[in-house]
PDB file of C-alpha atoms and ligand atoms in Angstrom:
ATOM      1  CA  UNK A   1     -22.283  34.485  65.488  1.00 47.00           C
ATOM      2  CA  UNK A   2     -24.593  31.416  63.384  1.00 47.00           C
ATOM      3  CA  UNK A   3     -25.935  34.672  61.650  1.00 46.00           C
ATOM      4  CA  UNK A   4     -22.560  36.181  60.843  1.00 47.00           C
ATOM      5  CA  UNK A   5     -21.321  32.858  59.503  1.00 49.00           C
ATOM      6  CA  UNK A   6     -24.014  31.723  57.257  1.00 48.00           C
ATOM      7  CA  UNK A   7     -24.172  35.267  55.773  1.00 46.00           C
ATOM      8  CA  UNK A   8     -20.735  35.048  54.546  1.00 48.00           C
ATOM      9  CA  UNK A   9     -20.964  32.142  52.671  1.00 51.00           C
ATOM     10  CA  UNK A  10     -24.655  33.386  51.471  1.00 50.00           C
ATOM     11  CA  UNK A  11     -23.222  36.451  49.861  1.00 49.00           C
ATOM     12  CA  UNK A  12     -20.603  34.382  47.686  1.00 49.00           C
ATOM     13  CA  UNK A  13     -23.228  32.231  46.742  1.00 52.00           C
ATOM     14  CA  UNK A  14     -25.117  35.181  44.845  1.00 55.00           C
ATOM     15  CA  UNK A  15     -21.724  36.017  43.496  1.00 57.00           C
ATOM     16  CA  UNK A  16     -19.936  32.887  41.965  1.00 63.00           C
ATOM     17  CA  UNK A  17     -22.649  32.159  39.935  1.00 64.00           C
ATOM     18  CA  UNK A  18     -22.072  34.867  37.316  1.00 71.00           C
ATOM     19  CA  UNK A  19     -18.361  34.705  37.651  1.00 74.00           C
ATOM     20  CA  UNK A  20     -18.639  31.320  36.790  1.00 75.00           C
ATOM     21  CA  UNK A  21     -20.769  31.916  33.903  1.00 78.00           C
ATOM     22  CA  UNK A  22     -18.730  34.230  32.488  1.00 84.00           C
ATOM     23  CA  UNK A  23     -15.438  32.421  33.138  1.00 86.00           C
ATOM     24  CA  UNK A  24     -17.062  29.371  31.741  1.00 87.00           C
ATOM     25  CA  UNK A  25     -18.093  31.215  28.509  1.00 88.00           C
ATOM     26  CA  UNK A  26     -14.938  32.558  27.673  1.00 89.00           C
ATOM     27  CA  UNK A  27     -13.293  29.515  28.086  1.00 90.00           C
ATOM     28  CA  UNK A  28     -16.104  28.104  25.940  1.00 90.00           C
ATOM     29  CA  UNK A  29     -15.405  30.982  23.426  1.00 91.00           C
ATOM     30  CA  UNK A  30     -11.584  29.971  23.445  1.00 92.00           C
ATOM     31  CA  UNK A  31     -12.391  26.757  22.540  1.00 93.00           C
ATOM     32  CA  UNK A  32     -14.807  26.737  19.618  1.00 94.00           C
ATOM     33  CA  UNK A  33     -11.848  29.836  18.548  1.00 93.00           C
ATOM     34  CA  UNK A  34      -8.907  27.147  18.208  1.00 94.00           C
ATOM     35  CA  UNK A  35     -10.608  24.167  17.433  1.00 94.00           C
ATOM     36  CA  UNK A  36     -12.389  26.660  14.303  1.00 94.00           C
ATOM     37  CA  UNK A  37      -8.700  27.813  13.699  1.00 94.00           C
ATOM     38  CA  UNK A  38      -7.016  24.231  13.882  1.00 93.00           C
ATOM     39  CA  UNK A  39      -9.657  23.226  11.755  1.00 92.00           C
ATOM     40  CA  UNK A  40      -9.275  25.679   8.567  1.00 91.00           C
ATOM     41  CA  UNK A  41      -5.451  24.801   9.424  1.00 90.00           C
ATOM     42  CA  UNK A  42      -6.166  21.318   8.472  1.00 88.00           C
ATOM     43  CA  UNK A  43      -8.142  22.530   5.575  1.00 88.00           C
ATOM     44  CA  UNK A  44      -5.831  24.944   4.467  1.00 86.00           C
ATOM     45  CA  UNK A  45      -2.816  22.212   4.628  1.00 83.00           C
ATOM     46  CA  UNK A  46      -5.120  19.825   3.303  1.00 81.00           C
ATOM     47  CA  UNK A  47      -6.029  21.879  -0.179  1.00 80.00           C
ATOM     48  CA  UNK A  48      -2.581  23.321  -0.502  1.00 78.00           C
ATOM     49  CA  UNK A  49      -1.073  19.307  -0.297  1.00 78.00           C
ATOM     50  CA  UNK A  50      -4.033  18.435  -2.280  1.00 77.00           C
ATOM     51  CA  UNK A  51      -3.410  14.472  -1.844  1.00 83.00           C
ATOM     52  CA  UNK A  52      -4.037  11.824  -4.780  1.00 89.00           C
ATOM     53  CA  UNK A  53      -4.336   8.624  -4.709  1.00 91.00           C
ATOM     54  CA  UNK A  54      -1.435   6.943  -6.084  1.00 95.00           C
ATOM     55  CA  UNK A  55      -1.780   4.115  -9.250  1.00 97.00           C
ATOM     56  CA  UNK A  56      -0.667   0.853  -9.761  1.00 98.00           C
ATOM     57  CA  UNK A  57      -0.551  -1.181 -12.540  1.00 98.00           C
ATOM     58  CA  UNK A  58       1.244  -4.962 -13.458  1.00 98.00           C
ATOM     59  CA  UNK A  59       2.318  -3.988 -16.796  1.00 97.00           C
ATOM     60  CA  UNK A  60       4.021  -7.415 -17.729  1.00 96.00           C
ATOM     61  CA  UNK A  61       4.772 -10.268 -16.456  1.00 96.00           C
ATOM     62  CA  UNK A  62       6.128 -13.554 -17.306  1.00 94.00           C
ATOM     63  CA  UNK A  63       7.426 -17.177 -16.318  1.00 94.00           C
ATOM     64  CA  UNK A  64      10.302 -19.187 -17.325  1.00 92.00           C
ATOM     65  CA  UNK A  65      11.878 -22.569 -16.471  1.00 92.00           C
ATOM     66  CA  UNK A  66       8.496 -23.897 -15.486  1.00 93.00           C
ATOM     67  CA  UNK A  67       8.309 -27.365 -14.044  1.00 94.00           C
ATOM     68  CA  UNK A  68       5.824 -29.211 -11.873  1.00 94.00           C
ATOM     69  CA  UNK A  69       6.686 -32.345 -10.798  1.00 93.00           C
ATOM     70  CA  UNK A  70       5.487 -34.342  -8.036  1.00 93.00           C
ATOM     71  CA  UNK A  71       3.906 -31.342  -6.040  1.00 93.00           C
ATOM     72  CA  UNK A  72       7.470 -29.392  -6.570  1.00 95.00           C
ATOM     73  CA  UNK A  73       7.791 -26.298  -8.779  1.00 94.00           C
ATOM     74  CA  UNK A  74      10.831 -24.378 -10.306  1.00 95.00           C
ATOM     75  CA  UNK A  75       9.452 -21.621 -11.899  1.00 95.00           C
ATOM     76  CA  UNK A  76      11.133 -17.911 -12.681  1.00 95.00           C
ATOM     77  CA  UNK A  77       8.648 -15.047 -12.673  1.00 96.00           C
ATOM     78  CA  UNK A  78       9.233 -11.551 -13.655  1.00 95.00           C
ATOM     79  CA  UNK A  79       6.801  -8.622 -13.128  1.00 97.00           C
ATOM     80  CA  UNK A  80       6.728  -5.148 -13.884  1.00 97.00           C
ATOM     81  CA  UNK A  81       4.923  -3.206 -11.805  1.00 98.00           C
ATOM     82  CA  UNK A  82       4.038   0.445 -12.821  1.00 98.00           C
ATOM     83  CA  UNK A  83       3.437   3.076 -10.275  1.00 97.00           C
ATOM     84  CA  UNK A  84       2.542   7.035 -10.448  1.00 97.00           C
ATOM     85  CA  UNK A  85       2.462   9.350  -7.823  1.00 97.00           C
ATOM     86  CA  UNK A  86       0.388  12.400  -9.320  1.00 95.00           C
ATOM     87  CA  UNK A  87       1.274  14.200  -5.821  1.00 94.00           C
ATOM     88  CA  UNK A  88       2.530  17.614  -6.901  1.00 92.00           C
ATOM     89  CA  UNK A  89       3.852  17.625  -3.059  1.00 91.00           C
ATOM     90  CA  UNK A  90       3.693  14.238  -1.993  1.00 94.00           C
ATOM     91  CA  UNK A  91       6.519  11.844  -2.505  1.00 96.00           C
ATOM     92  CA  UNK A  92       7.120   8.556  -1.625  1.00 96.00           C
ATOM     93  CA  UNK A  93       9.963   6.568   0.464  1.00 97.00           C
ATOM     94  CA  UNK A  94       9.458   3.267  -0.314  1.00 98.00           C
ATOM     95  CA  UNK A  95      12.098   1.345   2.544  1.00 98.00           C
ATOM     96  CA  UNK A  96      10.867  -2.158   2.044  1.00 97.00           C
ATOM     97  CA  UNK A  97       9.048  -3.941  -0.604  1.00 98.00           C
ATOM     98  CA  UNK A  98       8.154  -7.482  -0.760  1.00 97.00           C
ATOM     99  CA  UNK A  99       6.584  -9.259  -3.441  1.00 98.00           C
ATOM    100  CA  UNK A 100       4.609 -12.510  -3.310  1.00 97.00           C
ATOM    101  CA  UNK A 101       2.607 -14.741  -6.286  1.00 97.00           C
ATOM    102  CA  UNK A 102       0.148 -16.796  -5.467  1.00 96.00           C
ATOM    103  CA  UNK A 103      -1.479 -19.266  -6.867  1.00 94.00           C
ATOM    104  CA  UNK A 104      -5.407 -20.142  -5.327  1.00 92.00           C
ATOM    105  CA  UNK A 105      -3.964 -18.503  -2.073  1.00 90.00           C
ATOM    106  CA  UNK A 106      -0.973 -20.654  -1.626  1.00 93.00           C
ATOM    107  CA  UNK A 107       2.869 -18.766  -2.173  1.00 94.00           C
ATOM    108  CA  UNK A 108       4.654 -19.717  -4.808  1.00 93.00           C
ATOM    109  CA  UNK A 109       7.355 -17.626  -3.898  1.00 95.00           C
ATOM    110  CA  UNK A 110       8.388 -14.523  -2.801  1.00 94.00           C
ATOM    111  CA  UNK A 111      11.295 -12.256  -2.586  1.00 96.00           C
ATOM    112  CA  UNK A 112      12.132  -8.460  -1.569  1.00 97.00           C
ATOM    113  CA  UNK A 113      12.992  -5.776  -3.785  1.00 96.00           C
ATOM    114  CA  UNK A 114      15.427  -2.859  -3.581  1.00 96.00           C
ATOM    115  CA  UNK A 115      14.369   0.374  -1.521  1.00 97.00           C
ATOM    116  CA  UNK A 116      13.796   3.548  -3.759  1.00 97.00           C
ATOM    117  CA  UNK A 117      12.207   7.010  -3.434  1.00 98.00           C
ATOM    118  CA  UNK A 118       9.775   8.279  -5.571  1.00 98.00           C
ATOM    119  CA  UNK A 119       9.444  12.081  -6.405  1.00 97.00           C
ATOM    120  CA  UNK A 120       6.508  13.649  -7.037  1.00 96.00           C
ATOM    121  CA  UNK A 121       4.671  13.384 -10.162  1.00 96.00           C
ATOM    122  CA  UNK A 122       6.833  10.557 -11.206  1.00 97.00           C
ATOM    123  CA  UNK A 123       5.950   7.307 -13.057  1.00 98.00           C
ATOM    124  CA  UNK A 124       8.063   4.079 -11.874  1.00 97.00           C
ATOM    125  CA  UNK A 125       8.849   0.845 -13.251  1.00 97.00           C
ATOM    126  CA  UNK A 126       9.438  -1.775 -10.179  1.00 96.00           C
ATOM    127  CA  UNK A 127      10.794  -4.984 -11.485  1.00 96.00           C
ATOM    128  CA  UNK A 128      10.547  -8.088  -9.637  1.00 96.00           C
ATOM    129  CA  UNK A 129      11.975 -11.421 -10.443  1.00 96.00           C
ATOM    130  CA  UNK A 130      11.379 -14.495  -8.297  1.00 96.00           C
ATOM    131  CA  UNK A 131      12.978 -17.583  -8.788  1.00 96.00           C
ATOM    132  CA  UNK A 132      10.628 -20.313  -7.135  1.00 95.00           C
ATOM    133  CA  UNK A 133      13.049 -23.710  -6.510  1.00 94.00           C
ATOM    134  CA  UNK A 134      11.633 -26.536  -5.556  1.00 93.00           C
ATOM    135  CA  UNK A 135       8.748 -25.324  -3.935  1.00 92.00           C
ATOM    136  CA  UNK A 136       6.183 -27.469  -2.310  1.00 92.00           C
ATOM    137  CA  UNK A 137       2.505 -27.485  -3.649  1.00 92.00           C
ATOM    138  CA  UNK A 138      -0.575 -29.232  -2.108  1.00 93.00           C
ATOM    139  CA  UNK A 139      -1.706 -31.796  -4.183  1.00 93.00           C
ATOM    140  CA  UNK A 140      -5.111 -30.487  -5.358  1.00 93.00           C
ATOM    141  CA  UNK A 141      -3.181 -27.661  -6.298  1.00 92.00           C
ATOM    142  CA  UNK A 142      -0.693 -29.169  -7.723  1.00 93.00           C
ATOM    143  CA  UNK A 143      -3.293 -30.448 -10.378  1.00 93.00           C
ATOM    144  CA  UNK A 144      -5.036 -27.242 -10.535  1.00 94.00           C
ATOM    145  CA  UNK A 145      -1.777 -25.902 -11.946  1.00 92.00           C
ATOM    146  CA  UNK A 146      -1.375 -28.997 -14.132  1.00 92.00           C
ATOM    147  CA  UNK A 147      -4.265 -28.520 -15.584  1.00 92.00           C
ATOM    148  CA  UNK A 148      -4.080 -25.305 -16.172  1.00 91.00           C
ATOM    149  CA  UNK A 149      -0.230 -25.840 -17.576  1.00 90.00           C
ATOM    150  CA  UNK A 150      -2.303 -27.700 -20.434  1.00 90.00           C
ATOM    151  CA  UNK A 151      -3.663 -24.183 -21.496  1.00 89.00           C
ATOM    152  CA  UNK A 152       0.138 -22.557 -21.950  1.00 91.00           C
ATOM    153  CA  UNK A 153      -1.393 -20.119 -18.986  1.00 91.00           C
ATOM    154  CA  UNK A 154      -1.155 -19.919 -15.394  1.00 93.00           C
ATOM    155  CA  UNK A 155      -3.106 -16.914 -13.481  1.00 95.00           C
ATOM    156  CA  UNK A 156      -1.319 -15.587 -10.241  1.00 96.00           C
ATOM    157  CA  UNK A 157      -2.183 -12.903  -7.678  1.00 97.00           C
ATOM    158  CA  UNK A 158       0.576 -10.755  -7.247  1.00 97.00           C
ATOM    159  CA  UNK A 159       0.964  -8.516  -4.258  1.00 97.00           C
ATOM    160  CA  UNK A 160       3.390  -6.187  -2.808  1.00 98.00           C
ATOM    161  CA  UNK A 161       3.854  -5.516   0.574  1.00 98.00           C
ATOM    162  CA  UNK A 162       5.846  -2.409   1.287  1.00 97.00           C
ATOM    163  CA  UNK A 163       6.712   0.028   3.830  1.00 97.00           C
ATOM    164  CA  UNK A 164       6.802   3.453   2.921  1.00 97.00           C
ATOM    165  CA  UNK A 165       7.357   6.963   3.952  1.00 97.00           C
ATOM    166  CA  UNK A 166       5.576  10.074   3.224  1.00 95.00           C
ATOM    167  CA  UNK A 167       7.587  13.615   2.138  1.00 95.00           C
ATOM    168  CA  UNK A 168       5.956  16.444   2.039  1.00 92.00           C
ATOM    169  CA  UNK A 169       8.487  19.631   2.065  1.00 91.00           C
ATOM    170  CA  UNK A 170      10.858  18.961   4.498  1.00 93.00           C
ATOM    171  CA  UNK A 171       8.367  16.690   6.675  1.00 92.00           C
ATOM    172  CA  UNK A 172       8.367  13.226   6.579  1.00 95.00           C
ATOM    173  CA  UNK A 173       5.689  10.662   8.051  1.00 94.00           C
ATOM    174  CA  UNK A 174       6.376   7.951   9.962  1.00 96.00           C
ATOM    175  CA  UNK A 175       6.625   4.592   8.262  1.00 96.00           C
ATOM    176  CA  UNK A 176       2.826   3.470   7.417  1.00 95.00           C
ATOM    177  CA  UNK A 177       2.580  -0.468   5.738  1.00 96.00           C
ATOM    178  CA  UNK A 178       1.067  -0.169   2.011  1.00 96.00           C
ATOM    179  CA  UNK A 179      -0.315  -3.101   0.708  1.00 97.00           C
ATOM    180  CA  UNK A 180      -0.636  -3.599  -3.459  1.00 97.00           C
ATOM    181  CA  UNK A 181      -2.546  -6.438  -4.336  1.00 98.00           C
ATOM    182  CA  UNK A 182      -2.892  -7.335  -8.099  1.00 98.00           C
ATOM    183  CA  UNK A 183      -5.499  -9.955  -9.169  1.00 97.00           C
ATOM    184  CA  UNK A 184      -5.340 -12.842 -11.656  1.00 96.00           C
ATOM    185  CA  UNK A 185      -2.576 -11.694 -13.833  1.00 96.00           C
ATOM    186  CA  UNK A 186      -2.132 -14.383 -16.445  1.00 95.00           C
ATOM    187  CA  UNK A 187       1.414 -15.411 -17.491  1.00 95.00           C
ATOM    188  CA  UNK A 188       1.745 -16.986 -20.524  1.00 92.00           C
ATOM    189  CA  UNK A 189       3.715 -20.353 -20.958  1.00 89.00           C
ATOM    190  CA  UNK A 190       4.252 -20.355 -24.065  1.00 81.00           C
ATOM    191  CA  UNK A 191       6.661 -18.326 -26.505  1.00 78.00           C
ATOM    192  CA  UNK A 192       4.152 -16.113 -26.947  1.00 77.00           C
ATOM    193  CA  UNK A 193       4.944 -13.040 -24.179  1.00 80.00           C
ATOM    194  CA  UNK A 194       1.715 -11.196 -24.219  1.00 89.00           C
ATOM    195  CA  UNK A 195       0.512  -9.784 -20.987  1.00 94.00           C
ATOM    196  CA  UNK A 196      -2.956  -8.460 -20.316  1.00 94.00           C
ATOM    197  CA  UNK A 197      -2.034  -5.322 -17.609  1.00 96.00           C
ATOM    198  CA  UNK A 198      -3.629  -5.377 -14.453  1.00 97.00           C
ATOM    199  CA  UNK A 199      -4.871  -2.827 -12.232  1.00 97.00           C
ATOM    200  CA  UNK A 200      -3.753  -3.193  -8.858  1.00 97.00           C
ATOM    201  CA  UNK A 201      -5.791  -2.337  -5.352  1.00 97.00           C
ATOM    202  CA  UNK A 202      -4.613  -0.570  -3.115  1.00 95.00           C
ATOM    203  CA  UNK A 203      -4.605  -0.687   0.907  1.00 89.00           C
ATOM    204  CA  UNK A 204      -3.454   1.651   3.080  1.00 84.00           C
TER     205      UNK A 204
HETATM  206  C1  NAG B   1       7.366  -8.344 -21.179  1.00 50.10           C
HETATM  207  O1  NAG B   1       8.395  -9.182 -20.697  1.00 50.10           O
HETATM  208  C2  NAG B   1       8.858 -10.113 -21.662  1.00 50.10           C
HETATM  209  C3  NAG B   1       9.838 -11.044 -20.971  1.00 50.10           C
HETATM  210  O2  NAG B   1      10.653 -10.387 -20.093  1.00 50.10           O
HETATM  211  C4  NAG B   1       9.477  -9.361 -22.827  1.00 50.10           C
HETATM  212  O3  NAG B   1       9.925 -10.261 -23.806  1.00 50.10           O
HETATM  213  C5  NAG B   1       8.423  -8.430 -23.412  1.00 50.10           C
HETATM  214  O4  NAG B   1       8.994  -7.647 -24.426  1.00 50.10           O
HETATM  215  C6  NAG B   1       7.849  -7.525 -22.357  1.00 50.10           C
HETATM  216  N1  NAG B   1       6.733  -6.788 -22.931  1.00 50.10           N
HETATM  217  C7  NAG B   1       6.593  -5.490 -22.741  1.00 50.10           C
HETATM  218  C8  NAG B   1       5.383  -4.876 -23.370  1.00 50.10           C
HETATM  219  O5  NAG B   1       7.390  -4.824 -22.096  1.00 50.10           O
HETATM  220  C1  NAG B   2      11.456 -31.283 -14.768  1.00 50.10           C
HETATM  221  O1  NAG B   2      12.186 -31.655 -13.605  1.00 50.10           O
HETATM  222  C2  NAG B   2      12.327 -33.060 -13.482  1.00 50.10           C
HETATM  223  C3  NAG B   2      12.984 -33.316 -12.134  1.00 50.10           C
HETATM  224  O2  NAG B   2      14.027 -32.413 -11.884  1.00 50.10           O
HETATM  225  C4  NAG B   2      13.168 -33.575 -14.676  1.00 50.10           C
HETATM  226  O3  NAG B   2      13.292 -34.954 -14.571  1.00 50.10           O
HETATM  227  C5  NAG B   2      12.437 -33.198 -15.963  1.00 50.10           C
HETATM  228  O4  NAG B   2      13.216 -33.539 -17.087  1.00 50.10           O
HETATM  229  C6  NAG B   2      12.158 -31.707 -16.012  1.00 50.10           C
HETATM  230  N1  NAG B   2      11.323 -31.408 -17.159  1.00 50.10           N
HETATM  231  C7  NAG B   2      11.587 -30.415 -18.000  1.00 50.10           C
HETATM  232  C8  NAG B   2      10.602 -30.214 -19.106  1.00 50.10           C
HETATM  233  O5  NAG B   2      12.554 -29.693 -17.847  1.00 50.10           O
HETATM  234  C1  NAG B   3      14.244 -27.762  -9.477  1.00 50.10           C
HETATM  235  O1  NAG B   3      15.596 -27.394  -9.581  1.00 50.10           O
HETATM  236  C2  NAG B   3      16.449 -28.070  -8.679  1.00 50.10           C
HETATM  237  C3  NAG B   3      17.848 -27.484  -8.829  1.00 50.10           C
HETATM  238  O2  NAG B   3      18.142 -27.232 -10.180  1.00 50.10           O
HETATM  239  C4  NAG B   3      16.413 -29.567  -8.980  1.00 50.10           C
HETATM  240  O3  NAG B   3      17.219 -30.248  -8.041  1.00 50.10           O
HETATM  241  C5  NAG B   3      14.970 -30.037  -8.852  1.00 50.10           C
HETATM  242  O4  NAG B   3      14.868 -31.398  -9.232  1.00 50.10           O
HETATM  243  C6  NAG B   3      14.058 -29.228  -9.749  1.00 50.10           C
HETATM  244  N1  NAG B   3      12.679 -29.622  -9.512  1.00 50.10           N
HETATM  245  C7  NAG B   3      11.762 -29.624 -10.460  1.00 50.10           C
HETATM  246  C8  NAG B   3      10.387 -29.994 -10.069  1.00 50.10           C
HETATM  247  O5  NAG B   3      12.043 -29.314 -11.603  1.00 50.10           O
HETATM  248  C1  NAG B   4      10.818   9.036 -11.741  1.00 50.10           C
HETATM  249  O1  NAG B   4      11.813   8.997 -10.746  1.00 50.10           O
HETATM  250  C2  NAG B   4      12.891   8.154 -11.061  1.00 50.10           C
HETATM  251  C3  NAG B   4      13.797   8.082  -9.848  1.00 50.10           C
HETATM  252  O2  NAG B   4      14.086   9.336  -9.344  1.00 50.10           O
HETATM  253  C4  NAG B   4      13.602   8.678 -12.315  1.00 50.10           C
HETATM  254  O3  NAG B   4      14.663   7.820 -12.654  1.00 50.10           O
HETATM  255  C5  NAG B   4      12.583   8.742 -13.445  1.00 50.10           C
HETATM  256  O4  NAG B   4      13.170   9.307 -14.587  1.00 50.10           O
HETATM  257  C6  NAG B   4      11.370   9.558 -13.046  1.00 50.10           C
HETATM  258  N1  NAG B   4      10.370   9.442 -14.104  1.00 50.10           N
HETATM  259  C7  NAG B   4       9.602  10.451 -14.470  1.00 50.10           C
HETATM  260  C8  NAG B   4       8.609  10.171 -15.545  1.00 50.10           C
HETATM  261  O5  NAG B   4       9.696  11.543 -13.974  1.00 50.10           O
END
């Protein structure tokens, strides 16, 4: 009987081994099969989408009705903010935009802009106008602003803040936040309306 029983389990001891082996290497095989597959999938998608980065650029920008007086501005700005999407298969939901200008990181103001959809391979013009009323400045800023009022020229940051969709074919993504962010544009208070363009960063 003890013999009987330990030679049972002694003879599917030799044999599991290899059975294992084999199962475990074609599952292995399997494996490295899809994820090599999924992988030129990805690839494949990848080149045939070919993605680009899209550009921005603050193409003008100006300010009207300025006054500072005791730590309260009224100010209107208006901005023009180009952007291209040289996607030939990518375009671009944009649902929400918001644009703020500050001024040594404090808001001046801010306000949204309407939703649109860009195509692909399109060029955009995104005007913004923001009417700041009575809007309260700390008082080293304040002067900062003053003095730089003396020079006809004020220099903002301008940034967008939108929320945007991704179409490629009949897919669309999910709704992703893109942040534009375009340094020290200088608006002219004076007459005189020329703008410098800026390039704009991007953050995805
Ligand atoms: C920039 O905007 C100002 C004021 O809106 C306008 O007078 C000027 O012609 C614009 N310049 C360009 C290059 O579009
Ligand atoms: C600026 O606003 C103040 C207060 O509203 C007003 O007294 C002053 O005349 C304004 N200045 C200009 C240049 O419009
Ligand atoms: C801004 O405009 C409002 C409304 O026109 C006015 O009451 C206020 O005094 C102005 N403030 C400045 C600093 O010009
Ligand atoms: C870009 O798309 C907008 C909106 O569809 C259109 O009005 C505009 O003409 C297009 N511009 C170019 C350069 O394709």
């Amino acid at each position: 009987m003890p013999a009987s029983n330990t030679g049972v389990p002694a003879a599917a001891t030799q044999q599991q081994p290899t059975r294992r082996f084999s199962l475990v290497r074609c599952v292995a095989t399997c494996l490295l099969a899809l994820i090599v597959l999924v992988g030129l999938a990805v690839l494949i998608t990848w080149l045939v989408i070919n993605p680009k980065k899209w550009v921005y650029t603050l193409e003008n920008g100006s300010v009207q009705n300025f006054n500072l007086t005791n730590n309260h501005l009224n100010a209107t700005f208006d901005f023009v903010l180009r952007a291209h999407n040289p996607n030939r298969r990518v375009s671009v939901y944009y649902d929400y935009i918001e644009c703020t200008v500050t001024y040594e990181d404090q808001t001046i103001v801010f306000n949204t802009i309407d939703p649109f959809f860009q195509p692909h391979r399109n060029v955009s013009r995104v005007k913004s106008k923001l009417v700041a009323l009575h809007s309260e400045m700390s008082p080293s800023t304040s002067k900062d602003l003053m003095i730089e009022k003396t020079s006809r020229e004020i220099q903002v940051d301008v940034r967008f803040k939108t929320r945007i969709r991704l179409k490629v074919g009949i897919w669309k993504s999910n709704h992703r936040t893109l942040r534009i962010v375009c340094y020290s544009a200088t608006v002219q208070l004076s007459r005189y309306k020329h703008f410098d363009k800026v390039p704009c960063e991007t953050e995805l």
